[in-house]
Short mmCIF file of C-alpha atoms in Angstrom, two decimals:
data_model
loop_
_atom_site.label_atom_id
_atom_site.label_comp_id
_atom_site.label_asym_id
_atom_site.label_seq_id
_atom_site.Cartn_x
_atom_site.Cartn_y
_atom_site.Cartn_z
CA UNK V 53 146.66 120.82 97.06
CA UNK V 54 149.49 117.80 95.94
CA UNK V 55 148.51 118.46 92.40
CA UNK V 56 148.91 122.07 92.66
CA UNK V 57 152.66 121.72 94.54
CA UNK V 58 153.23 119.51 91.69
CA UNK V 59 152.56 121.35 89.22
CA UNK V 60 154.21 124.05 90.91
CA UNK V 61 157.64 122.56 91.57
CA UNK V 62 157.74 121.55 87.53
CA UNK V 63 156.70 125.31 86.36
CA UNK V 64 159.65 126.11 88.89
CA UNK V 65 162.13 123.87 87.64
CA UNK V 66 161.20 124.21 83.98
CA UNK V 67 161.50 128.06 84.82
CA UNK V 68 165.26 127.65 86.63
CA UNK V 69 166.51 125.82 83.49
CA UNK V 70 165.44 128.73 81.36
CA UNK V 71 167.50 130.62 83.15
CA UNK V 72 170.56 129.32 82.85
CA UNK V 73 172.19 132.08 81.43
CA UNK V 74 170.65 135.23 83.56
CA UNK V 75 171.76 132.96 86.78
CA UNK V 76 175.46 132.53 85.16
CA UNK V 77 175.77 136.09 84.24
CA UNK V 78 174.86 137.00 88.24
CA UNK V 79 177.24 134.57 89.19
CA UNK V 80 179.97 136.09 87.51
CA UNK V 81 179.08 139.26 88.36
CA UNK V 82 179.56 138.16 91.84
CA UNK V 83 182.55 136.12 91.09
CA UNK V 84 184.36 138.99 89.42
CA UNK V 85 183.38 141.27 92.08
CA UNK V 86 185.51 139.43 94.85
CA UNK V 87 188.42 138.02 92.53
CA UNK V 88 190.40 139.97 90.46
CA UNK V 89 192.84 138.31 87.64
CA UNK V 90 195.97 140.38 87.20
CA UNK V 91 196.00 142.00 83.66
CA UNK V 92 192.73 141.10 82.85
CA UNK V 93 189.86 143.72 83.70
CA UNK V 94 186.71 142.62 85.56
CA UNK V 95 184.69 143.36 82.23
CA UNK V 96 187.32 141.87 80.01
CA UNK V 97 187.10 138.44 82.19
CA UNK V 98 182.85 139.14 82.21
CA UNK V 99 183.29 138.84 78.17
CA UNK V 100 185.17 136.01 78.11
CA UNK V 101 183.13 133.97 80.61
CA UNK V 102 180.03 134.97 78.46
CA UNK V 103 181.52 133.76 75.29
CA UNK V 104 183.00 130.32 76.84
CA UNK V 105 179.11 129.84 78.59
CA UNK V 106 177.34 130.75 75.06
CA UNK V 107 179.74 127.76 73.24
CA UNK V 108 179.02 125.55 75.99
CA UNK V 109 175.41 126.11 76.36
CA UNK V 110 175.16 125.68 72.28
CA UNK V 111 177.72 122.18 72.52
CA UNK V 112 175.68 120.59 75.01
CA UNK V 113 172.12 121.20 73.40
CA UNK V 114 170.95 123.26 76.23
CA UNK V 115 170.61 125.93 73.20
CA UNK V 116 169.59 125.26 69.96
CA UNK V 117 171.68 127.17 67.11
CA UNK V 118 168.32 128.81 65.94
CA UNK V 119 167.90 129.89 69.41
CA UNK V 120 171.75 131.04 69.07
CA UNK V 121 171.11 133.26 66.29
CA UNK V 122 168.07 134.94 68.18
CA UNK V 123 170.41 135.86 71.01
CA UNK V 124 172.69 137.36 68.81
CA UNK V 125 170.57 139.57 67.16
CA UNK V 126 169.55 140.67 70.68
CA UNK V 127 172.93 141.20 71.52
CA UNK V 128 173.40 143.33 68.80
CA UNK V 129 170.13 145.37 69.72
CA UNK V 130 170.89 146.10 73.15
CA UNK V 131 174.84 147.06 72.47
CA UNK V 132 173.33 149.43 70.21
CA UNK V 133 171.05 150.73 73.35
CA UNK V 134 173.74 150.84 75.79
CA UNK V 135 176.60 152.55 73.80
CA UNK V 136 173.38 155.03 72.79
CA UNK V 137 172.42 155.37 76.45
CA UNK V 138 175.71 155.35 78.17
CA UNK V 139 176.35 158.70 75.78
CA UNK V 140 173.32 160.46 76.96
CA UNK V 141 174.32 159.67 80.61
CA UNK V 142 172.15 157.30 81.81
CA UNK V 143 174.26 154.79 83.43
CA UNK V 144 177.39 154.14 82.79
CA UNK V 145 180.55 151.43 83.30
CA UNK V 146 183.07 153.20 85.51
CA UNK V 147 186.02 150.70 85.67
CA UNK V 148 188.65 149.68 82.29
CA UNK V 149 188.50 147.50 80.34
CA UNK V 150 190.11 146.67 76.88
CA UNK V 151 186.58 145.51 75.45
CA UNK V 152 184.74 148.48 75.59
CA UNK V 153 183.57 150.35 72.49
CA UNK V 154 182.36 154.13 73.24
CA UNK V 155 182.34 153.30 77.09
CA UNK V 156 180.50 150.23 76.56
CA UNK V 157 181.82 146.84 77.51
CA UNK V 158 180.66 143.82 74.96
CA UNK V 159 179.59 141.82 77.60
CA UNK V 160 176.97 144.07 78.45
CA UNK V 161 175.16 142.78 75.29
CA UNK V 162 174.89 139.24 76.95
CA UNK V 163 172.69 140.97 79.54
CA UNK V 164 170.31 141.59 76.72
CA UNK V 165 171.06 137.69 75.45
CA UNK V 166 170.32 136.53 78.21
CA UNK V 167 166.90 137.83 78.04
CA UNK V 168 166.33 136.25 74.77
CA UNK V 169 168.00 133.19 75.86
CA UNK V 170 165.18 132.87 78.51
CA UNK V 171 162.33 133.72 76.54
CA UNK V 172 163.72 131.11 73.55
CA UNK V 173 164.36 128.10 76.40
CA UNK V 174 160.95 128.87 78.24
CA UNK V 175 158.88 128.73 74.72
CA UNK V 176 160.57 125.44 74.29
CA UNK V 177 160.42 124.00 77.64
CA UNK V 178 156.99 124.62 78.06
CA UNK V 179 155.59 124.28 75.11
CA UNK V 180 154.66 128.16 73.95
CA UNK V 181 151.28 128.57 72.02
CA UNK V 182 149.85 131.91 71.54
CA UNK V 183 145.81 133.18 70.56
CA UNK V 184 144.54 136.29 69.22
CA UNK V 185 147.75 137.39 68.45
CA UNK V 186 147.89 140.22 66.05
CA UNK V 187 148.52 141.45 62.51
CA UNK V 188 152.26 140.86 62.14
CA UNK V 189 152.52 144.39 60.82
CA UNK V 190 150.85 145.72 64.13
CA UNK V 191 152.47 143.99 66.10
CA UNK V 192 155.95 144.75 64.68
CA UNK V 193 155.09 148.39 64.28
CA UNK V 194 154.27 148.35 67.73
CA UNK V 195 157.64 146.89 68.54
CA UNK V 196 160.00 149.44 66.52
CA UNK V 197 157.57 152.10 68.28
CA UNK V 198 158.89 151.20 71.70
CA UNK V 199 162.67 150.65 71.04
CA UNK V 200 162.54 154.07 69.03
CA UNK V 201 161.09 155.31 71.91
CA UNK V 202 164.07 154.75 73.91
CA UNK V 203 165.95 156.79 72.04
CA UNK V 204 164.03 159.62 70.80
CA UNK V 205 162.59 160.48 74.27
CA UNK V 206 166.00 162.23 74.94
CA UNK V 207 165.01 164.92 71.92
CA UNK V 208 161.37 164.94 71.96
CA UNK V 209 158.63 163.57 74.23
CA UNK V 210 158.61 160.24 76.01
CA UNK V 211 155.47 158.43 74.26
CA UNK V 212 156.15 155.59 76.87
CA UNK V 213 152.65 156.15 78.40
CA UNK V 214 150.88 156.28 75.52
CA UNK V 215 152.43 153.10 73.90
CA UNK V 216 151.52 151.10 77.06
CA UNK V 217 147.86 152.42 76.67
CA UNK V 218 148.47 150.73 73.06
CA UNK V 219 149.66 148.06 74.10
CA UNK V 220 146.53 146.96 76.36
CA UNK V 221 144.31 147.68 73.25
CA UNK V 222 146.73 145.54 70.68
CA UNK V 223 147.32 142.58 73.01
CA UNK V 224 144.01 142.76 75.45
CA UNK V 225 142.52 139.64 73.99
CA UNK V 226 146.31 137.61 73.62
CA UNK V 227 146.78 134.88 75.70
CA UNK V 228 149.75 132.94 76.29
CA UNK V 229 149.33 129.31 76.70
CA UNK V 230 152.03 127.22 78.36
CA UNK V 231 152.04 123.26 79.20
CA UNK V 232 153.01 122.85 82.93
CA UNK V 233 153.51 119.07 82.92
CA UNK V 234 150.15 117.26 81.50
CA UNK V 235 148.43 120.40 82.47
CA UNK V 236 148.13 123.08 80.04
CA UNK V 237 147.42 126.48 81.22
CA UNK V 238 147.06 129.84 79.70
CA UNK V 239 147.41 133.83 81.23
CA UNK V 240 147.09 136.93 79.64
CA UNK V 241 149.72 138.19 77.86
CA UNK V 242 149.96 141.74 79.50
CA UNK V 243 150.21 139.94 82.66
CA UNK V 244 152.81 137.53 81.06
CA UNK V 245 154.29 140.60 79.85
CA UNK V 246 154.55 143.08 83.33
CA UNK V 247 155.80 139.54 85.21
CA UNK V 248 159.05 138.99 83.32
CA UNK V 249 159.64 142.71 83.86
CA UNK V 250 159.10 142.99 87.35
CA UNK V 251 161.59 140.18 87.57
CA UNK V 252 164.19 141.91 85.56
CA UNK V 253 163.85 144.61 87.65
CA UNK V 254 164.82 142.34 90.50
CA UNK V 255 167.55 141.06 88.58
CA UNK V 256 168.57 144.59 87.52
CA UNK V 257 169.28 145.87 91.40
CA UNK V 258 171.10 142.28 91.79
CA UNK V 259 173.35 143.05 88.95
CA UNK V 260 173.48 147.08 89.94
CA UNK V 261 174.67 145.90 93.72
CA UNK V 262 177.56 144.13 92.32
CA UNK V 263 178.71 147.09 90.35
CA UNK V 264 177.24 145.67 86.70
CA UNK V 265 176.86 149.63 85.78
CA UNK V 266 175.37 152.44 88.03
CA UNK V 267 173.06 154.54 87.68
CA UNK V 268 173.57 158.43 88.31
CA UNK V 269 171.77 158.10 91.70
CA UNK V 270 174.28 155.06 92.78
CA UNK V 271 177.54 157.10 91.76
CA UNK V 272 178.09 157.88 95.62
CA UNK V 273 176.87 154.18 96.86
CA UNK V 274 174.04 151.52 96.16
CA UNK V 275 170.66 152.71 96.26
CA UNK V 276 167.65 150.43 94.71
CA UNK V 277 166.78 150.96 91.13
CA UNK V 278 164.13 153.50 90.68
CA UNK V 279 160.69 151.19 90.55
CA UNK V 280 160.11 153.73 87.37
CA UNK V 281 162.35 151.17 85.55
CA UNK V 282 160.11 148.66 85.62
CA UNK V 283 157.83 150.33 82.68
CA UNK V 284 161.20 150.75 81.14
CA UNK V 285 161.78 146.67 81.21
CA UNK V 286 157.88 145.95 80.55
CA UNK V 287 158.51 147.91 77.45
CA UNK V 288 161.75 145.78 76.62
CA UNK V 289 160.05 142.84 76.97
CA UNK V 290 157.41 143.43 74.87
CA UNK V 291 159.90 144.23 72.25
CA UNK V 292 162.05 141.23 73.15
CA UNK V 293 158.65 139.08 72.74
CA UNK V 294 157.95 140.28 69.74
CA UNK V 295 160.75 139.24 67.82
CA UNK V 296 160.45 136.21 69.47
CA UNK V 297 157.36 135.45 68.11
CA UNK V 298 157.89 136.87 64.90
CA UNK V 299 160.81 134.47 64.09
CA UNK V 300 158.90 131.70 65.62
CA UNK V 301 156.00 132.45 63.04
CA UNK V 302 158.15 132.85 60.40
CA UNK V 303 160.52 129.83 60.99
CA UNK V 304 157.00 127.94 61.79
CA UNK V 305 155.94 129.09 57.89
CA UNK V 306 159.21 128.01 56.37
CA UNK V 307 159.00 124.33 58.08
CA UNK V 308 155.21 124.06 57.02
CA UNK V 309 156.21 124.99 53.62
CA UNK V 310 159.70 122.52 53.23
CA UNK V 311 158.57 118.88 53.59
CA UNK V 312 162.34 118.02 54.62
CA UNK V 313 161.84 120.22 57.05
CA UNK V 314 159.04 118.44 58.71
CA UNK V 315 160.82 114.90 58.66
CA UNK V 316 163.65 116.54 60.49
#
């Protein structure tokens, strides 16, 4: 019973420090909420926190500049999403702001970075392994599949269904292992998978209540987030994971092949 609080309270603190930046960006959401800066709209002051976090997280180690070029290219990917999906109507960002492109503030591409920046710190803090994963060119097939999806469902049919069917036959033998102090444990990774998305979910009515975006159904007042979104953020993980392991294979390949890489 000790050893499993132990173990517990490390997987929890490990866990907290991963997300450093999710936690930050709710706290100034919050913040911004209740104090207003003359001049300076709540999303303008939302970018700048974002950017001042991002050098400070990078100038104190916390992130690695690897890891900082990972978040970016998520940032990129899910400003592409939002100013895609904020056209189409599916949520939108109601107040003004000088840093918005098409009705989409840049910090809203942090909330994506953020996701990355937790899945980068947690593979690092405890020690990430993966088995049976699959062909790179499945895998990443898979991957463009889903994001596509998100944009092609508003023209044709949503495949989301089907691609979570595939997803249980690509990844039903993966297993994510993870070092929880000297212990090193292992779950599978559709599990891993549906658990970071549930949690998102969480995080997504958090950020929703303080007035993040809104949804069509919260134009009038708060409501919770449709529990439908939660196949929506399983399926962004995955995605998110992907690349994350991709560019931790391939970086992993480069370092195996540059002997100056290894003594560094």
């Amino acid at each position: 019973m000790i050893r499993a609080f132990r173990l517990l309270l490390h997987f929890g603190y490990q866990e907290a420090m991963s997300c450093l930046f999710p936690v930050f960006i709710f706290a100034s959401l919050a913040l911004s909420k209740f104090v207003t800066i003359p001049g300076l709209g709540r999303y303008d002051l939302l970018l700048i926190l974002c950017l001042l976090f991002q050098v400070v997280m990078v100038k104190t180690g916390l992130e690695t500049k690897d890891e900082l070029k990972v978040i970016t290219v998520f940032h990129l990917i899910g400003l592409a999403l939002e100013i895609f999906k904020v056209h189409m109507g599916s949520w939108g960002y109601p107040e003004e702001a000088y840093s918005k492109i098409f009705g989409v503030p840049l910090y809203s591409g942090f909330m994506y970075a953020s996701v990355a920046s937790y899945l980068c710190q947690a593979w690092r803090r405890l020690d990430v392994s993966l088995t049976a994963w699959p062909a790179p060119w499945l895998a990443v097939l898979l991957g463009a599949a889903i994001y596509l999806n998100f944009f092609v469902h508003h023209f044709w049919v949503d495949i989301r269904w089907y691609l979570m069917a595939a997803i249980f036959v690509v990844f039903w033998r993966s297993r994510v292992h993870f070092r929880v102090a000297e212990e090193r444990l292992w779950m599978p990774l559709p599990l891993a998978y549906f658990l970071i998305g549930f949690f998102i979910w969480i995080a997504e009515n958090i950020a929703t209540f303080f007035g993040a975006w809104y949804y069509p159904n919260q134009r009038n007042g708060w409501e919770i987030v449709h529990l439908s979104k939660i196949s929506s953020w399983f399926l962004l993980v995955i995605v998110s994971f992907i690349i994350v392991a991709q560019l931790k294979h391939v970086k992993s390949q480069i370092t195996q092949g540059n002997p100056k890489s290894k003594q560094r």
